[in-house]
Short mmCIF file of C-alpha atoms in Angstrom, two decimals:
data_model
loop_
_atom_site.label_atom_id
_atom_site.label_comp_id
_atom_site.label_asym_id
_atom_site.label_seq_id
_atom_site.Cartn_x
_atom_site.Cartn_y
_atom_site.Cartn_z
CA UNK D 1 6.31 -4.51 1.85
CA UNK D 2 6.57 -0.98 0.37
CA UNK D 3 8.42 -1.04 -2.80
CA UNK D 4 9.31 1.85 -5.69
CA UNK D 5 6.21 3.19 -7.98
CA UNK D 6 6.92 1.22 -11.07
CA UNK D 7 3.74 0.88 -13.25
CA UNK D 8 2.43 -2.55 -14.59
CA UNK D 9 3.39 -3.42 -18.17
CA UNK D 10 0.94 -6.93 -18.69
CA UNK D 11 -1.01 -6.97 -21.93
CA UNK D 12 -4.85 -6.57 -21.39
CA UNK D 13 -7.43 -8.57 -22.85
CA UNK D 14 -9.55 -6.12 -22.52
CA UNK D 15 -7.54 -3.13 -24.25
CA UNK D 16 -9.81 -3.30 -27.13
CA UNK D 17 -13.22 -2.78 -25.43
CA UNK D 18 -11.84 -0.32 -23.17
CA UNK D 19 -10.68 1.96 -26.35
CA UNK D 20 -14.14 1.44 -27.98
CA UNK D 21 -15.51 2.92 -24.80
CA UNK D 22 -13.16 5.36 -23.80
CA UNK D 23 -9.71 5.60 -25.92
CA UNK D 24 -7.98 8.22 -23.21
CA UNK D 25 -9.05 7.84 -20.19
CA UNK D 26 -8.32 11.14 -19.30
CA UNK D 27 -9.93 13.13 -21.99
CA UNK D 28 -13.10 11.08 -24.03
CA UNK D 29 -13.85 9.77 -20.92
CA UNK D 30 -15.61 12.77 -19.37
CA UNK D 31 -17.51 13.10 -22.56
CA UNK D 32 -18.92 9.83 -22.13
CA UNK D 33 -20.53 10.08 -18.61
CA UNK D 34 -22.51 12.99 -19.63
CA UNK D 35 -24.02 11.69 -22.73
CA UNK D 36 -24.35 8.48 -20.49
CA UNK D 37 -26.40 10.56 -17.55
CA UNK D 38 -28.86 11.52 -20.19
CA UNK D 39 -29.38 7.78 -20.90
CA UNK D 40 -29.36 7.28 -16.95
CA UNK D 41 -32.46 9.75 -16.72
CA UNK D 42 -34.70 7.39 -19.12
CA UNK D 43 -33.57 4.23 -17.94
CA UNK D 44 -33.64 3.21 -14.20
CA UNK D 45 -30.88 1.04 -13.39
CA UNK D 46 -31.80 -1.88 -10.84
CA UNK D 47 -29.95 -1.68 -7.07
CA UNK D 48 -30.21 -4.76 -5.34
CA UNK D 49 -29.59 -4.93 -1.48
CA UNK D 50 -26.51 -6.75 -0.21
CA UNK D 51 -27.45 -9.04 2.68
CA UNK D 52 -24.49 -10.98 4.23
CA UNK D 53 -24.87 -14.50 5.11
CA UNK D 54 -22.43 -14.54 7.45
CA UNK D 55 -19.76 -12.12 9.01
CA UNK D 56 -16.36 -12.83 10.22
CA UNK D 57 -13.37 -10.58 11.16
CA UNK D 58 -10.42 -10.98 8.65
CA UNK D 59 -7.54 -12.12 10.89
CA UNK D 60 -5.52 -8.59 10.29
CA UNK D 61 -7.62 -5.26 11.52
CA UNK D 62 -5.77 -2.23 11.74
CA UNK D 63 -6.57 0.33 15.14
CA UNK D 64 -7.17 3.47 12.93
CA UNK D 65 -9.84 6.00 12.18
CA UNK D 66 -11.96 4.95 9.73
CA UNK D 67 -15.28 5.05 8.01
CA UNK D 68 -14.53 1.49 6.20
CA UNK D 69 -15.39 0.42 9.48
CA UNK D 70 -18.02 -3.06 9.77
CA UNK D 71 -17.14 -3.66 5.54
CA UNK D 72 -14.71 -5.63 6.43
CA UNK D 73 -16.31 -8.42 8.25
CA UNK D 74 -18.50 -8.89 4.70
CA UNK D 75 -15.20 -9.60 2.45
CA UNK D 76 -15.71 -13.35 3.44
CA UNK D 77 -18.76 -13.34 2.31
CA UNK D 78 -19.35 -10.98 -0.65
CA UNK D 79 -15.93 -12.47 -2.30
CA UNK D 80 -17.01 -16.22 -2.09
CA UNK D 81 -20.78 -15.17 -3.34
CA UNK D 82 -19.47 -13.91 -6.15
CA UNK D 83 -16.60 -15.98 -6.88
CA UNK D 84 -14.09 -13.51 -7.07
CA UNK D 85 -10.66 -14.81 -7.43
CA UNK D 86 -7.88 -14.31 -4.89
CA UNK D 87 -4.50 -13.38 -7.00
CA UNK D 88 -4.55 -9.70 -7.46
CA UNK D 89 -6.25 -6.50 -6.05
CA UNK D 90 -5.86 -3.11 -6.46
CA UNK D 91 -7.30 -0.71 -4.32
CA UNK D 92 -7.33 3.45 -5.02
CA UNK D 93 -7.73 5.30 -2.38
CA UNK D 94 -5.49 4.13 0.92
CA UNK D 95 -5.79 6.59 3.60
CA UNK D 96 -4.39 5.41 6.82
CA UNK D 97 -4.70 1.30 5.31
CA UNK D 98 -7.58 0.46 7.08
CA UNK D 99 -9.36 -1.46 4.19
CA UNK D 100 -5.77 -2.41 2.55
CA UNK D 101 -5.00 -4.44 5.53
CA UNK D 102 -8.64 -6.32 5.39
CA UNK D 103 -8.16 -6.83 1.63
CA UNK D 104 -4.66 -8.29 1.77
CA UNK D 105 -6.32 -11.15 4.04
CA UNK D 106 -7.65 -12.45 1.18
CA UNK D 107 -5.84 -12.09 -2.01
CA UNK D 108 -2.45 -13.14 -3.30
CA UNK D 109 -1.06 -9.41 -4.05
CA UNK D 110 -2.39 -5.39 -2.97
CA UNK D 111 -1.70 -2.65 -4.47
CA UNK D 112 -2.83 0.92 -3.05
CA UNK D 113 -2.96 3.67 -5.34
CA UNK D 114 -3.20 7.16 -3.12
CA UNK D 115 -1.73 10.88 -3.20
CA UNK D 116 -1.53 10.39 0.67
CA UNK D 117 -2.60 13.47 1.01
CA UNK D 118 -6.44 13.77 1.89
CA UNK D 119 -8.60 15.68 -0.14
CA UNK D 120 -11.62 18.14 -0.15
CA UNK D 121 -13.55 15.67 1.34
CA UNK D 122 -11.49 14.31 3.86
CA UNK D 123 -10.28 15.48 7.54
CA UNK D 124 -6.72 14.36 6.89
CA UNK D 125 -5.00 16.90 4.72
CA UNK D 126 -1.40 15.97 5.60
CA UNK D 127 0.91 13.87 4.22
CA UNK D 128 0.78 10.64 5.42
CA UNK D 129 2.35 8.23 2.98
CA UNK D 130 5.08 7.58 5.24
CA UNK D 131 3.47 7.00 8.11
CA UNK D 132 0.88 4.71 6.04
CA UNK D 133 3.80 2.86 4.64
CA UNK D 134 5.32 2.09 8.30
CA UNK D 135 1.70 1.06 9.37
CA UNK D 136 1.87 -1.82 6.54
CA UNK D 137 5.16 -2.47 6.26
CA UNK D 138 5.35 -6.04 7.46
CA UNK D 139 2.50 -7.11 5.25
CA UNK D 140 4.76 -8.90 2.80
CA UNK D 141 1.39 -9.05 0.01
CA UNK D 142 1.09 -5.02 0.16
CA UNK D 143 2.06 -2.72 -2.55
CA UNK D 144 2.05 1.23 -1.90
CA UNK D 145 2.14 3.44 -4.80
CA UNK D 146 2.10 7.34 -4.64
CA UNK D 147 0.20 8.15 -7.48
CA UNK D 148 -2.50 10.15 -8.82
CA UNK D 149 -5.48 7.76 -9.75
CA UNK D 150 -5.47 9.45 -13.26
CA UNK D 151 -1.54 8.68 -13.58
CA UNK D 152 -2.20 5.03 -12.74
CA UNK D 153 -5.20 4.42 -15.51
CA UNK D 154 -3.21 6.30 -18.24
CA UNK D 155 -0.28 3.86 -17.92
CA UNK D 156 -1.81 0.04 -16.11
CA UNK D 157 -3.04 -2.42 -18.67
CA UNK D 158 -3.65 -5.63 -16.53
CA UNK D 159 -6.30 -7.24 -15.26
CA UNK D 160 -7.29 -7.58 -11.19
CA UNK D 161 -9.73 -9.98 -9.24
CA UNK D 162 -11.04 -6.96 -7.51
CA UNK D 163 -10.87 -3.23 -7.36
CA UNK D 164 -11.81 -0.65 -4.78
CA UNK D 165 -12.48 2.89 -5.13
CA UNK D 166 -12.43 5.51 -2.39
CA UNK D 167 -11.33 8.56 -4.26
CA UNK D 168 -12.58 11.58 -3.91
CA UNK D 169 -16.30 11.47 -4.01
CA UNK D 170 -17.61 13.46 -7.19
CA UNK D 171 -19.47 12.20 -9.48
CA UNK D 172 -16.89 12.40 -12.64
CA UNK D 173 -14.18 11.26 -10.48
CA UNK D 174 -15.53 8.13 -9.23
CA UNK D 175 -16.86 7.58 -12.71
CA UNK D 176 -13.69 8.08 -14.23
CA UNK D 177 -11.93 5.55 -12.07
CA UNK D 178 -14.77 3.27 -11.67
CA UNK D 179 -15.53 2.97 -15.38
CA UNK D 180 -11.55 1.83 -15.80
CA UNK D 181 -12.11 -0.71 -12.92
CA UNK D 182 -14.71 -2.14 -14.42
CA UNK D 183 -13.10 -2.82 -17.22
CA UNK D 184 -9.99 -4.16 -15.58
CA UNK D 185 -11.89 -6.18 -12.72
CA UNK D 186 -15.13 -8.55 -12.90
CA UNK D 187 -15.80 -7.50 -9.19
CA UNK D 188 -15.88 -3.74 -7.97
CA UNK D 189 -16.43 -1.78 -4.94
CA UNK D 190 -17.19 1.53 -4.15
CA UNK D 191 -17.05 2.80 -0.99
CA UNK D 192 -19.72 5.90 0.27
CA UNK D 193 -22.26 5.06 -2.21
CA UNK D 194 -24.93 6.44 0.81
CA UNK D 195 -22.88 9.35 2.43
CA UNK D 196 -22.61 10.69 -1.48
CA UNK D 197 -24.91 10.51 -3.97
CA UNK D 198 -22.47 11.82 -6.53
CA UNK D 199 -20.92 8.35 -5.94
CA UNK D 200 -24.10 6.30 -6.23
CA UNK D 201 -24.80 7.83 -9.54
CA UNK D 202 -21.60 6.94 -10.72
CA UNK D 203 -21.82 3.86 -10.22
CA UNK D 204 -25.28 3.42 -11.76
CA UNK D 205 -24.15 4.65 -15.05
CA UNK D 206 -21.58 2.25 -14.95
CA UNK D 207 -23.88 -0.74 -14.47
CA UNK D 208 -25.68 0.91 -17.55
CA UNK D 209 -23.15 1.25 -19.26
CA UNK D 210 -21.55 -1.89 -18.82
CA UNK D 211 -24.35 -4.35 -17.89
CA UNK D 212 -23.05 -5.33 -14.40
CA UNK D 213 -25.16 -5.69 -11.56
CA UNK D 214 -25.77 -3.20 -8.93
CA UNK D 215 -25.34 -4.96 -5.36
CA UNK D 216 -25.59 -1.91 -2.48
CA UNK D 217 -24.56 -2.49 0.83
CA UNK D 218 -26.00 0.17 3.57
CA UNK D 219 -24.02 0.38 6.38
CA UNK D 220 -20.94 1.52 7.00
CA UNK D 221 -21.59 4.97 4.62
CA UNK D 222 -22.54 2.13 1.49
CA UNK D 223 -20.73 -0.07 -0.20
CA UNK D 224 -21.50 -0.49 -3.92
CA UNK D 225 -20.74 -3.77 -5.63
CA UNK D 226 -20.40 -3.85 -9.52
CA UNK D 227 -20.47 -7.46 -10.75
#
């Protein structure tokens, strides 16, 4: 069910570690990750390969383009591996729903954070929030929010079971966004961590930076898991 973009208002536990980190998100953050990649250079973080046990379809799958493609028949798996709760997720980066649909199989509440509108590293470059919005419109446990990802951090205190980013796929965006999540969520993933390298560096500094492990699944253009 598509409903207005209101922001989140909870109180965060973790408000006071995040502002030790990174007080705006949208300023002393990009000072951080490059006083963090010279760190990076001396001190080689530790990816360890994601092997599913098992693979099952989750019982929606959406008929659209997409590269999320063959991730979704891991959720199953990589959520009860890691114990990963199943009340709230918040996913930036939406596209056409493909991987909102899979994740709303298994957790209470969605919430998809996108411009709709592609970017430079994208085919789509239309406007699509509408028609995404139609696509998931009966999924009762689905929350669509046009928003920048930077508009969202600046203003959402709560806390998630698991966040996914799929933003655009430099390395200070991804960092940016990811460093937030990671802060917000014990379980991230970040989708293209082997089409982009900008991506899987990002994510490695925030495993250094925060002391999560590095889980990397290859297929499907790479899925990184922070936990």
């Amino acid at each position: 069910m598509v409903q207005p973009s209101v922001m989140p208002r909870n109180l965060d536990p973790f408000s006071e570690i995040a502002s030790q980190v990174a007080p705006n998100p949208l300023i002393a953050i990009t000072d951080l990750w490059e006083s963090a990649l010279h760190d990076l250079i001396a001190s080689e973080v530790p990816v360890l390969p994601y092997v599913p046990q098992r693979r099952k379809l989750p019982s929606r799958v959406l008929r659209v383009r997409t590269a999320w493609k063959g991730i979704e028949s891991i959720l199953a798996d990589l959520i009860q591996r890691f114990d990963v709760g199943r009340g709230r997720c918040l996913e930036f980066g939406v596209e056409f729903g493909y991987s909102t649909a899979a994740l709303s199989c298994f957790f209470d509440e969605v919430t998809g954070v996108d411009l709709f509108t592609g970017d430079k590293h994208t085919v789509n470059q239309r406007d699509i929030f509408s028609e995404t919005s139609k696509r998931l419109s009966g999924f009762r446990n689905v929350r669509l929010v046009c928003s920048d990802y930077r508009r969202w951090i600046a203003h959402d205190v709560s806390l998630y079971n698991l966040i996914h980013v799929d933003i655009v796929h430099t390395f200070v965006d991804t960092f940016t966004c990811g460093l937030w999540s990671a802060l917000h969520a014990p379980c991230v993933l970040f989708h293209d961590t082997v089409s982009f390298a900008d991506v899987r560096r990002a994510v490695s500094t925030i495993a250094l930076l925060t002391g999560k492990r590095f889980y990397n699944f290859e297929e499907s253009n790479g899925l990184g898991i922070l936990v």
